[in-house]
mmCIF file of C-alpha atoms in Angstrom:
data_model
loop_
_atom_site.group_PDB
_atom_site.id
_atom_site.type_symbol
_atom_site.label_atom_id
_atom_site.label_comp_id
_atom_site.label_asym_id
_atom_site.label_seq_id
_atom_site.Cartn_x
_atom_site.Cartn_y
_atom_site.Cartn_z
ATOM 1 C CA MET V 1 65.210 137.724 79.180
ATOM 2 C CA PHE V 2 66.777 135.526 81.836
ATOM 3 C CA LEU V 3 66.399 131.779 81.264
ATOM 4 C CA PRO V 4 67.494 129.460 84.108
ATOM 5 C CA ILE V 5 69.510 126.509 82.789
ATOM 6 C CA THR V 6 71.252 123.488 84.269
ATOM 7 C CA ASN V 7 73.026 120.325 83.157
ATOM 8 C CA VAL V 8 74.362 116.946 84.273
ATOM 9 C CA PRO V 9 78.155 116.716 84.729
ATOM 10 C CA ARG V 10 80.021 114.551 82.234
ATOM 11 C CA ASP V 11 81.511 111.479 83.895
ATOM 12 C CA TYR V 12 84.926 111.172 82.224
ATOM 13 C CA ALA V 13 87.244 108.917 84.232
ATOM 14 C CA TRP V 14 89.721 111.713 85.035
ATOM 15 C CA GLY V 15 87.076 113.784 86.799
ATOM 16 C CA SER V 16 86.962 114.598 90.496
ATOM 17 C CA THR V 17 84.257 112.877 92.532
ATOM 18 C CA ASP V 18 83.457 115.954 94.606
ATOM 19 C CA ALA V 19 84.998 119.219 93.309
ATOM 20 C CA ILE V 20 82.128 120.344 91.049
ATOM 21 C CA ALA V 21 79.491 119.329 93.585
ATOM 22 C CA THR V 22 81.306 121.158 96.391
ATOM 23 C CA LEU V 23 81.730 124.311 94.293
ATOM 24 C CA LEU V 24 78.071 124.416 93.342
ATOM 25 C CA GLY V 25 76.661 123.360 96.714
ATOM 26 C CA ARG V 26 75.370 119.996 95.542
ATOM 27 C CA THR V 27 75.624 116.515 97.021
ATOM 28 C CA PRO V 28 78.476 114.550 95.371
ATOM 29 C CA SER V 29 77.270 111.623 93.290
ATOM 30 C CA GLY V 30 80.271 109.468 94.202
ATOM 31 C CA ARG V 31 81.097 109.083 90.507
ATOM 32 C CA PRO V 32 83.678 111.056 88.534
ATOM 33 C CA GLU V 33 82.274 114.442 87.528
ATOM 34 C CA ALA V 34 84.716 115.928 85.043
ATOM 35 C CA GLU V 35 82.925 118.732 83.207
ATOM 36 C CA LEU V 36 79.670 120.626 83.552
ATOM 37 C CA TRP V 37 78.755 122.090 80.159
ATOM 38 C CA LEU V 38 76.787 125.337 79.915
ATOM 39 C CA GLY V 39 75.873 126.132 76.343
ATOM 40 C CA ALA V 40 74.183 124.727 73.265
ATOM 41 C CA HIS V 41 76.697 122.177 71.966
ATOM 42 C CA PRO V 42 74.725 119.151 70.696
ATOM 43 C CA ALA V 43 76.874 116.704 72.674
ATOM 44 C CA SER V 44 75.555 118.076 75.983
ATOM 45 C CA PRO V 45 73.239 121.084 75.600
ATOM 46 C CA SER V 46 72.117 122.861 78.745
ATOM 47 C CA ILE V 47 68.733 121.824 80.088
ATOM 48 C CA VAL V 48 66.028 124.487 80.371
ATOM 49 C CA VAL V 49 64.742 124.523 83.960
ATOM 50 C CA ASN V 50 61.237 125.688 82.963
ATOM 51 C CA PRO V 51 60.525 124.755 79.316
ATOM 52 C CA ALA V 52 57.090 126.408 79.417
ATOM 53 C CA VAL V 53 58.627 129.890 79.155
ATOM 54 C CA VAL V 54 60.245 128.996 75.812
ATOM 55 C CA ASP V 55 57.334 127.165 74.193
ATOM 56 C CA GLY V 56 58.339 123.775 75.544
ATOM 57 C CA ALA V 57 61.980 123.713 74.412
ATOM 58 C CA ALA V 58 63.739 121.147 76.608
ATOM 59 C CA THR V 59 67.283 122.346 75.969
ATOM 60 C CA LEU V 60 69.008 125.593 75.129
ATOM 61 C CA ALA V 61 69.952 124.131 71.747
ATOM 62 C CA ASP V 62 66.297 123.327 71.009
ATOM 63 C CA TRP V 63 65.229 126.875 71.818
ATOM 64 C CA ILE V 64 67.998 128.457 69.746
ATOM 65 C CA GLU V 65 67.015 126.296 66.781
ATOM 66 C CA ALA V 66 63.337 127.219 67.163
ATOM 67 C CA GLU V 67 63.804 130.957 67.826
ATOM 68 C CA PRO V 68 67.333 131.991 66.836
ATOM 69 C CA GLU V 69 66.619 135.722 66.615
ATOM 70 C CA ARG V 70 64.964 135.866 70.032
ATOM 71 C CA ALA V 71 67.640 133.703 71.644
ATOM 72 C CA LEU V 72 70.763 135.022 69.909
ATOM 73 C CA GLY V 73 69.892 138.355 68.351
ATOM 74 C CA GLN V 74 69.678 139.374 64.726
ATOM 75 C CA GLY V 75 72.160 137.766 62.352
ATOM 76 C CA ARG V 76 73.444 135.024 64.672
ATOM 77 C CA ARG V 77 72.851 131.343 63.973
ATOM 78 C CA HIS V 78 74.762 129.747 66.845
ATOM 79 C CA LEU V 79 76.010 130.573 70.325
ATOM 80 C CA PRO V 80 79.679 131.587 69.892
ATOM 81 C CA PHE V 81 80.977 129.938 73.059
ATOM 82 C CA LEU V 82 80.751 126.955 75.390
ATOM 83 C CA MET V 83 81.287 127.426 79.121
ATOM 84 C CA LYS V 84 82.447 124.569 81.336
ATOM 85 C CA VAL V 85 83.280 123.875 84.941
ATOM 86 C CA LEU V 86 86.246 121.490 84.715
ATOM 87 C CA ALA V 87 87.465 119.326 87.619
ATOM 88 C CA ALA V 88 90.536 117.178 86.934
ATOM 89 C CA ALA V 89 91.559 114.655 89.591
ATOM 90 C CA SER V 90 94.123 113.121 87.231
ATOM 91 C CA PRO V 91 95.848 114.322 84.044
ATOM 92 C CA LEU V 92 93.987 114.794 80.782
ATOM 93 C CA SER V 93 95.413 113.753 77.431
ATOM 94 C CA ILE V 94 98.122 115.632 75.580
ATOM 95 C CA GLN V 95 96.109 117.393 72.901
ATOM 96 C CA ALA V 96 95.687 120.331 70.561
ATOM 97 C CA HIS V 97 92.834 121.916 68.632
ATOM 98 C CA PRO V 98 92.511 122.970 64.985
ATOM 99 C CA THR V 99 92.277 126.373 63.339
ATOM 100 C CA PRO V 100 88.927 127.386 61.785
ATOM 101 C CA GLU V 101 90.057 126.218 58.329
ATOM 102 C CA GLN V 102 91.480 122.939 59.629
ATOM 103 C CA ALA V 103 88.236 122.277 61.505
ATOM 104 C CA ARG V 104 86.075 122.950 58.438
ATOM 105 C CA GLN V 105 88.220 120.753 56.204
ATOM 106 C CA GLY V 106 88.547 117.951 58.749
ATOM 107 C CA PHE V 107 84.823 117.872 59.480
ATOM 108 C CA ALA V 108 83.949 117.784 55.770
ATOM 109 C CA ARG V 109 86.547 115.088 55.078
ATOM 110 C CA GLU V 110 85.295 112.750 57.804
ATOM 111 C CA ASN V 111 81.720 113.318 56.650
ATOM 112 C CA ARG V 112 82.723 112.301 53.106
ATOM 113 C CA GLU V 113 84.462 109.241 54.513
ATOM 114 C CA GLY V 114 81.287 108.252 56.336
ATOM 115 C CA VAL V 115 82.772 108.339 59.843
ATOM 116 C CA PRO V 116 79.792 108.506 62.236
ATOM 117 C CA LEU V 117 79.686 111.599 64.458
ATOM 118 C CA VAL V 118 79.523 109.370 67.533
ATOM 119 C CA ALA V 119 82.392 107.089 66.453
ATOM 120 C CA SER V 120 85.259 106.893 68.940
ATOM 121 C CA GLU V 121 87.773 107.323 66.104
ATOM 122 C CA ARG V 122 86.162 110.559 64.905
ATOM 123 C CA ASN V 123 88.539 113.548 65.211
ATOM 124 C CA TYR V 124 86.282 116.362 63.994
ATOM 125 C CA LYS V 125 82.859 116.317 65.643
ATOM 126 C CA ASP V 126 81.920 119.776 64.363
ATOM 127 C CA PRO V 127 83.291 122.355 61.892
ATOM 128 C CA PHE V 128 84.540 124.804 64.531
ATOM 129 C CA PRO V 129 87.895 125.699 66.097
ATOM 130 C CA LYS V 130 88.391 125.376 69.858
ATOM 131 C CA PRO V 131 90.488 128.195 71.309
ATOM 132 C CA GLU V 132 89.983 128.194 75.061
ATOM 133 C CA ILE V 133 90.469 130.067 78.326
ATOM 134 C CA ILE V 134 91.104 128.210 81.580
ATOM 135 C CA TYR V 135 90.608 130.177 84.827
ATOM 136 C CA ALA V 136 91.834 128.589 88.067
ATOM 137 C CA LEU V 137 89.188 128.174 90.759
ATOM 138 C CA SER V 138 91.181 125.845 93.001
ATOM 139 C CA GLU V 139 94.102 127.225 94.997
ATOM 140 C CA THR V 140 96.383 125.800 92.311
ATOM 141 C CA PHE V 141 95.710 124.462 88.818
ATOM 142 C CA ASP V 142 98.503 122.541 87.082
ATOM 143 C CA ALA V 143 98.938 122.345 83.319
ATOM 144 C CA LEU V 144 101.329 121.724 80.464
ATOM 145 C CA CYS V 145 101.008 124.248 77.653
ATOM 146 C CA GLY V 146 103.076 124.908 74.556
ATOM 147 C CA PHE V 147 106.624 123.920 73.685
ATOM 148 C CA ARG V 148 109.352 125.524 75.762
ATOM 149 C CA PRO V 149 112.794 126.541 74.469
ATOM 150 C CA VAL V 150 114.881 123.508 73.526
ATOM 151 C CA ASP V 151 117.739 124.496 75.843
ATOM 152 C CA GLU V 152 115.351 124.391 78.818
ATOM 153 C CA ALA V 153 114.120 120.946 77.808
ATOM 154 C CA LEU V 154 117.699 119.749 77.301
ATOM 155 C CA ALA V 155 118.635 120.891 80.805
ATOM 156 C CA ASP V 156 115.938 118.635 82.257
ATOM 157 C CA VAL V 157 116.936 115.792 79.915
ATOM 158 C CA GLU V 158 120.491 116.041 81.279
ATOM 159 C CA ALA V 159 119.162 116.082 84.837
ATOM 160 C CA VAL V 160 117.038 112.986 84.228
ATOM 161 C CA ASP V 161 119.850 111.166 82.421
ATOM 162 C CA ALA V 162 122.219 111.844 85.342
ATOM 163 C CA GLY V 163 125.197 110.597 83.366
ATOM 164 C CA SER V 164 123.674 107.215 82.493
ATOM 165 C CA GLY V 165 123.917 107.782 78.743
ATOM 166 C CA ARG V 166 120.485 106.214 78.251
ATOM 167 C CA LEU V 167 119.017 109.411 76.771
ATOM 168 C CA ALA V 168 121.678 110.067 74.131
ATOM 169 C CA ALA V 169 119.205 109.469 71.287
ATOM 170 C CA LEU V 170 116.782 112.008 72.745
ATOM 171 C CA ARG V 171 119.523 114.630 73.048
ATOM 172 C CA GLU V 172 120.587 113.952 69.456
ATOM 173 C CA HIS V 173 117.062 114.412 68.096
ATOM 174 C CA LEU V 174 116.526 117.592 70.104
ATOM 175 C CA SER V 175 119.717 119.043 68.652
ATOM 176 C CA GLU V 176 118.180 118.643 65.169
ATOM 177 C CA SER V 177 114.681 120.092 65.638
ATOM 178 C CA LEU V 178 111.719 120.044 67.963
ATOM 179 C CA GLU V 179 109.375 118.913 65.195
ATOM 180 C CA SER V 180 111.481 115.895 64.214
ATOM 181 C CA THR V 181 111.874 114.947 67.887
ATOM 182 C CA VAL V 182 108.132 114.971 68.469
ATOM 183 C CA ALA V 183 107.466 112.938 65.305
ATOM 184 C CA TRP V 184 110.138 110.415 66.365
ATOM 185 C CA LEU V 185 108.712 110.009 69.862
ATOM 186 C CA PHE V 186 105.146 109.647 68.665
ATOM 187 C CA ASP V 187 105.624 107.468 65.628
ATOM 188 C CA ASP V 188 108.901 105.531 65.602
ATOM 189 C CA GLU V 189 109.412 102.229 67.389
ATOM 190 C CA SER V 190 113.083 103.063 67.842
ATOM 191 C CA ALA V 191 111.974 105.645 70.435
ATOM 192 C CA ASP V 192 110.403 103.016 72.711
ATOM 193 C CA GLU V 193 113.620 102.374 74.627
ATOM 194 C CA THR V 194 114.102 106.091 75.245
ATOM 195 C CA ILE V 195 110.495 106.524 76.380
ATOM 196 C CA ALA V 196 110.873 103.711 78.899
ATOM 197 C CA ALA V 197 114.218 105.061 80.109
ATOM 198 C CA VAL V 198 112.875 108.577 80.717
ATOM 199 C CA GLY V 199 110.077 107.219 82.903
ATOM 200 C CA GLU V 200 112.354 104.883 84.849
ATOM 201 C CA LEU V 201 115.055 107.485 85.463
ATOM 202 C CA ALA V 202 112.615 110.215 86.508
ATOM 203 C CA ALA V 203 110.764 107.861 88.861
ATOM 204 C CA ALA V 204 114.051 106.773 90.442
ATOM 205 C CA GLN V 205 115.074 110.379 91.055
ATOM 206 C CA VAL V 206 111.758 111.260 92.679
ATOM 207 C CA ALA V 207 111.876 108.110 94.827
ATOM 208 C CA ALA V 208 115.401 108.951 95.973
ATOM 209 C CA GLY V 209 114.219 112.305 97.357
ATOM 210 C CA GLY V 210 116.028 115.574 96.996
ATOM 211 C CA GLY V 211 115.207 118.337 94.584
ATOM 212 C CA VAL V 212 113.793 117.674 91.136
ATOM 213 C CA SER V 213 112.183 120.245 88.866
ATOM 214 C CA PRO V 214 108.383 120.346 88.520
ATOM 215 C CA SER V 215 108.812 119.076 84.939
ATOM 216 C CA VAL V 216 110.757 116.007 86.087
ATOM 217 C CA ALA V 217 108.263 115.339 88.883
ATOM 218 C CA THR V 218 105.477 115.484 86.293
ATOM 219 C CA VAL V 219 107.331 112.994 84.074
ATOM 220 C CA ALA V 220 107.541 110.567 86.997
ATOM 221 C CA GLN V 221 103.829 111.002 87.741
ATOM 222 C CA LEU V 222 102.801 110.448 84.121
ATOM 223 C CA ALA V 223 105.120 107.446 83.718
ATOM 224 C CA GLY V 224 103.368 105.807 86.646
ATOM 225 C CA LEU V 225 99.975 106.362 85.033
ATOM 226 C CA TYR V 226 100.916 105.682 81.389
ATOM 227 C CA PRO V 227 104.146 103.639 81.253
ATOM 228 C CA GLY V 228 105.642 103.497 77.777
ATOM 229 C CA ASP V 229 103.471 106.353 76.464
ATOM 230 C CA ALA V 230 105.246 108.898 74.254
ATOM 231 C CA GLY V 231 103.320 111.628 76.041
ATOM 232 C CA VAL V 232 105.501 111.031 79.107
ATOM 233 C CA VAL V 233 108.549 112.328 77.229
ATOM 234 C CA ILE V 234 106.598 114.972 75.309
ATOM 235 C CA SER V 235 105.644 116.476 78.677
ATOM 236 C CA LEU V 236 109.341 117.182 79.278
ATOM 237 C CA LEU V 237 109.347 119.416 76.188
ATOM 238 C CA LEU V 238 106.402 121.550 77.333
ATOM 239 C CA ASN V 239 105.989 124.521 79.635
ATOM 240 C CA ARG V 240 104.908 123.350 83.094
ATOM 241 C CA VAL V 241 102.720 125.925 84.821
ATOM 242 C CA THR V 242 100.916 126.161 88.144
ATOM 243 C CA LEU V 243 98.137 128.729 88.096
ATOM 244 C CA LYS V 244 97.062 130.339 91.343
ATOM 245 C CA ARG V 245 93.384 130.966 91.994
ATOM 246 C CA GLY V 246 92.232 133.822 89.794
ATOM 247 C CA GLU V 247 94.912 133.351 87.127
ATOM 248 C CA ALA V 248 94.095 132.281 83.577
ATOM 249 C CA LEU V 249 95.674 130.895 80.424
ATOM 250 C CA PHE V 250 94.566 131.314 76.822
ATOM 251 C CA LEU V 251 95.270 128.353 74.552
ATOM 252 C CA PRO V 252 94.921 129.152 70.826
ATOM 253 C CA ALA V 253 94.715 126.681 67.952
ATOM 254 C CA GLY V 254 97.803 124.515 67.603
ATOM 255 C CA ASN V 255 98.931 124.917 71.216
ATOM 256 C CA ILE V 256 99.807 121.478 72.593
ATOM 257 C CA HIS V 257 98.621 121.155 76.178
ATOM 258 C CA ALA V 258 97.383 118.919 78.959
ATOM 259 C CA TYR V 259 95.606 119.810 82.171
ATOM 260 C CA LEU V 260 97.189 117.926 85.067
ATOM 261 C CA GLY V 261 94.872 118.659 87.965
ATOM 262 C CA GLY V 262 92.619 121.259 89.529
ATOM 263 C CA LEU V 263 89.250 122.983 89.321
ATOM 264 C CA GLY V 264 88.612 125.713 86.796
ATOM 265 C CA ILE V 265 86.209 127.631 84.607
ATOM 266 C CA GLU V 266 86.814 126.895 80.938
ATOM 267 C CA LEU V 267 85.464 129.070 78.141
ATOM 268 C CA MET V 268 85.929 128.125 74.515
ATOM 269 C CA ALA V 269 84.485 128.232 71.059
ATOM 270 C CA PRO V 270 81.492 125.844 70.785
ATOM 271 C CA SER V 271 83.510 122.852 69.661
ATOM 272 C CA ASP V 272 84.405 119.341 70.788
ATOM 273 C CA ASN V 273 87.296 118.876 68.344
ATOM 274 C CA VAL V 274 90.205 117.312 70.233
ATOM 275 C CA LEU V 275 93.280 115.839 68.541
ATOM 276 C CA ARG V 276 95.052 113.609 71.057
ATOM 277 C CA GLY V 277 98.629 112.377 71.097
ATOM 278 C CA GLY V 278 98.890 110.375 74.293
ATOM 279 C CA LEU V 279 98.230 109.983 78.024
ATOM 280 C CA THR V 280 94.754 108.637 77.373
ATOM 281 C CA PRO V 281 92.841 105.428 76.667
ATOM 282 C CA LYS V 282 90.785 107.412 74.124
ATOM 283 C CA HIS V 283 91.367 107.595 70.382
ATOM 284 C CA VAL V 284 94.814 108.916 69.444
ATOM 285 C CA ASP V 285 95.634 110.190 65.948
ATOM 286 C CA VAL V 286 99.268 111.247 65.922
ATOM 287 C CA ALA V 287 99.377 111.947 62.183
ATOM 288 C CA GLU V 288 96.454 114.381 62.391
ATOM 289 C CA LEU V 289 97.779 115.971 65.571
ATOM 290 C CA LEU V 290 101.116 116.713 63.911
ATOM 291 C CA THR V 291 99.331 118.625 61.127
ATOM 292 C CA VAL V 292 97.850 121.152 63.582
ATOM 293 C CA LEU V 293 100.687 121.643 66.089
ATOM 294 C CA GLU V 294 102.586 124.909 66.379
ATOM 295 C CA PHE V 295 106.195 123.948 67.165
ATOM 296 C CA GLU V 296 107.624 127.389 67.843
ATOM 297 C CA PRO V 297 108.514 127.718 71.553
ATOM 298 C CA LEU V 298 106.420 130.414 73.185
ATOM 299 C CA PRO V 299 106.271 132.094 76.596
ATOM 300 C CA LEU V 300 103.618 130.946 79.028
ATOM 301 C CA PRO V 301 100.253 132.067 77.597
ATOM 302 C CA TYR V 302 98.925 133.904 80.642
ATOM 303 C CA LEU V 303 95.761 135.880 79.945
ATOM 304 C CA ARG V 304 95.792 139.060 82.009
ATOM 305 C CA PRO V 305 92.455 140.616 82.960
ATOM 306 C CA THR V 306 91.393 144.199 82.466
ATOM 307 C CA GLU V 307 89.284 146.028 85.028
ATOM 308 C CA GLN V 308 85.841 146.782 83.640
ATOM 309 C CA GLY V 309 84.493 148.827 86.492
ATOM 310 C CA ALA V 310 84.268 148.072 90.194
ATOM 311 C CA GLY V 311 84.089 144.358 90.909
ATOM 312 C CA VAL V 312 84.434 143.216 87.288
ATOM 313 C CA GLU V 313 87.489 141.582 85.687
ATOM 314 C CA ARG V 314 87.408 140.850 81.955
ATOM 315 C CA PHE V 315 89.489 138.120 80.315
ATOM 316 C CA ASP V 316 89.304 138.909 76.616
ATOM 317 C CA PRO V 317 91.455 137.085 74.035
ATOM 318 C CA THR V 318 91.857 138.732 70.650
ATOM 319 C CA ASP V 319 89.560 137.793 67.760
ATOM 320 C CA VAL V 320 87.884 134.690 69.206
ATOM 321 C CA GLY V 321 84.326 135.981 69.642
ATOM 322 C CA PHE V 322 83.958 135.455 73.389
ATOM 323 C CA ALA V 323 85.142 136.821 76.743
ATOM 324 C CA LEU V 324 85.035 135.688 80.380
ATOM 325 C CA LEU V 325 84.085 138.098 83.152
ATOM 326 C CA HIS V 326 84.680 137.515 86.862
ATOM 327 C CA VAL V 327 82.189 139.445 88.980
ATOM 328 C CA VAL V 328 82.342 140.116 92.727
ATOM 329 C CA PRO V 329 80.016 143.059 93.427
ATOM 330 C CA GLY V 330 80.848 145.375 96.295
ATOM 331 C CA GLU V 331 78.414 147.279 98.486
ATOM 332 C CA SER V 332 77.440 149.498 95.562
ATOM 333 C CA GLY V 333 77.069 146.563 93.178
ATOM 334 C CA ALA V 334 78.679 146.039 89.790
ATOM 335 C CA VAL V 335 77.769 146.918 86.222
ATOM 336 C CA VAL V 336 78.509 144.207 83.660
ATOM 337 C CA PRO V 337 78.369 145.150 79.954
ATOM 338 C CA LEU V 338 77.476 142.264 77.662
ATOM 339 C CA GLY V 339 78.492 141.756 74.055
ATOM 340 C CA GLY V 340 75.506 139.638 73.059
ATOM 341 C CA PRO V 341 74.013 136.370 74.314
ATOM 342 C CA SER V 342 75.593 135.419 77.633
ATOM 343 C CA ILE V 343 75.581 132.844 80.432
ATOM 344 C CA VAL V 344 75.948 133.698 84.124
ATOM 345 C CA LEU V 345 77.056 131.058 86.639
ATOM 346 C CA VAL V 346 76.998 131.933 90.347
ATOM 347 C CA THR V 347 79.667 130.095 92.338
ATOM 348 C CA ASP V 348 79.155 131.721 95.738
ATOM 349 C CA GLY V 349 76.384 133.513 97.611
ATOM 350 C CA GLU V 350 73.268 134.958 95.998
ATOM 351 C CA LEU V 351 73.188 137.712 93.407
ATOM 352 C CA HIS V 352 70.438 139.831 91.904
ATOM 353 C CA LEU V 353 70.775 140.469 88.173
ATOM 354 C CA LYS V 354 68.860 143.347 86.615
ATOM 355 C CA GLY V 355 68.903 143.858 82.868
ATOM 356 C CA GLN V 356 67.068 146.259 80.579
ATOM 357 C CA ASP V 357 63.807 144.306 80.652
ATOM 358 C CA GLY V 358 64.070 141.606 83.293
ATOM 359 C CA ASN V 359 65.610 140.655 86.594
ATOM 360 C CA VAL V 360 66.367 137.448 88.459
ATOM 361 C CA ARG V 361 67.918 136.158 91.674
ATOM 362 C CA VAL V 362 70.606 133.536 91.154
ATOM 363 C CA SER V 363 72.070 131.482 93.995
ATOM 364 C CA ARG V 364 75.251 129.445 94.299
ATOM 365 C CA GLY V 365 75.254 126.577 91.810
ATOM 366 C CA GLU V 366 72.639 128.150 89.523
ATOM 367 C CA ALA V 367 73.076 129.443 85.984
ATOM 368 C CA VAL V 368 71.013 131.628 83.671
ATOM 369 C CA TYR V 369 71.111 132.264 79.951
ATOM 370 C CA VAL V 370 70.826 135.972 79.142
ATOM 371 C CA THR V 371 69.378 137.090 75.824
ATOM 372 C CA PRO V 372 71.126 139.948 73.998
ATOM 373 C CA ASP V 373 68.303 142.440 74.544
ATOM 374 C CA GLU V 374 69.413 142.773 78.173
ATOM 375 C CA TRP V 375 72.856 144.029 76.983
ATOM 376 C CA ARG V 376 73.996 145.261 80.412
ATOM 377 C CA LEU V 377 73.552 143.822 83.902
ATOM 378 C CA ALA V 378 73.363 145.593 87.242
ATOM 379 C CA VAL V 379 74.588 143.012 89.760
ATOM 380 C CA THR V 380 73.952 143.358 93.493
ATOM 381 C CA GLY V 381 74.222 141.048 96.469
ATOM 382 C CA THR V 382 77.014 139.132 98.140
ATOM 383 C CA GLY V 383 78.722 136.458 96.105
ATOM 384 C CA GLU V 384 80.736 135.599 93.018
ATOM 385 C CA ALA V 385 79.753 134.959 89.418
ATOM 386 C CA PHE V 386 81.356 134.123 86.104
ATOM 387 C CA VAL V 387 79.879 135.526 82.919
ATOM 388 C CA ALA V 388 80.520 134.073 79.479
ATOM 389 C CA THR V 389 79.643 136.635 76.847
ATOM 390 C CA SER V 390 80.024 137.300 73.158
ATOM 391 C CA ALA V 391 82.799 139.681 72.143
#
């Protein structure tokens, strides 16, 4: 079964005013449009275009609750992913997400404490982890992700300091450990002078012209947006990456990250659990964030695709329950195997999808939910689609 779905973009302040609308062939609203959610998460479940075909269910979440076996297949109780179109015109917060056990415990704890699910200070809005893929749709997509080796961070600290001696305390903490440095920056008033100095020195270097590293340029940008925020200095400790269109990252639990700007397809577990440490006017809980962070420096977490037949790329992290497929059918079409319930979003042209029992035409900007009984799609036409599927 193919069920056309849609949604209203979420209007977070960091969102682009036109990127999502332009991608999907819609008229821009003039307001920030940060994320378009496609899935069944209760915070913004997809809207069913024609409720009559699913006994009046207004949203995908309503239909799944009413007919879980028909919607999800035998043995499933929830959709194992949430697909988003993300458009960042300015940086998002520095954040990380919990492991499955941390999410279960945190959700139960805040329930016991009586913290309302809609409260701004709530950390755990559901009992699920939030590993995620980000796929670059814009020509470039900039991000911070994971701690980099301390010697690399120290090299940029020296470059920013430029012999002034104002960053001696930061160098001293970094020589001890990354974890103690992060805790000091986030939660010790004695770090305030260093935080201010890093922003001032980086901004002065950028203003003076000449060559600065992308990490230092990012520090100057963030200091202008969030002066005095510990996240400005934390950004200097993280890997700075620019994805080209078609490249992807996978961010597991505990990976500290921040998206800086660009348009992308995001695929994640069906969770809205975000632990923030800075660069945001939203709720920040440094103590809780520190409990979930992985401090070991890691290489850039690129997610390489595998070819799954002509015109199909598969981005498939290990043991997360979902995969992202990029589909551009050629003259002979493409065959897309599905792992269970899926969502197809067409971002260009018009495609014809034929499953085992049904078929549908989907044009640019349209999305369909695919029930597991279809299990494989024959895709023809001229265009581009992204498929979120169970794994």
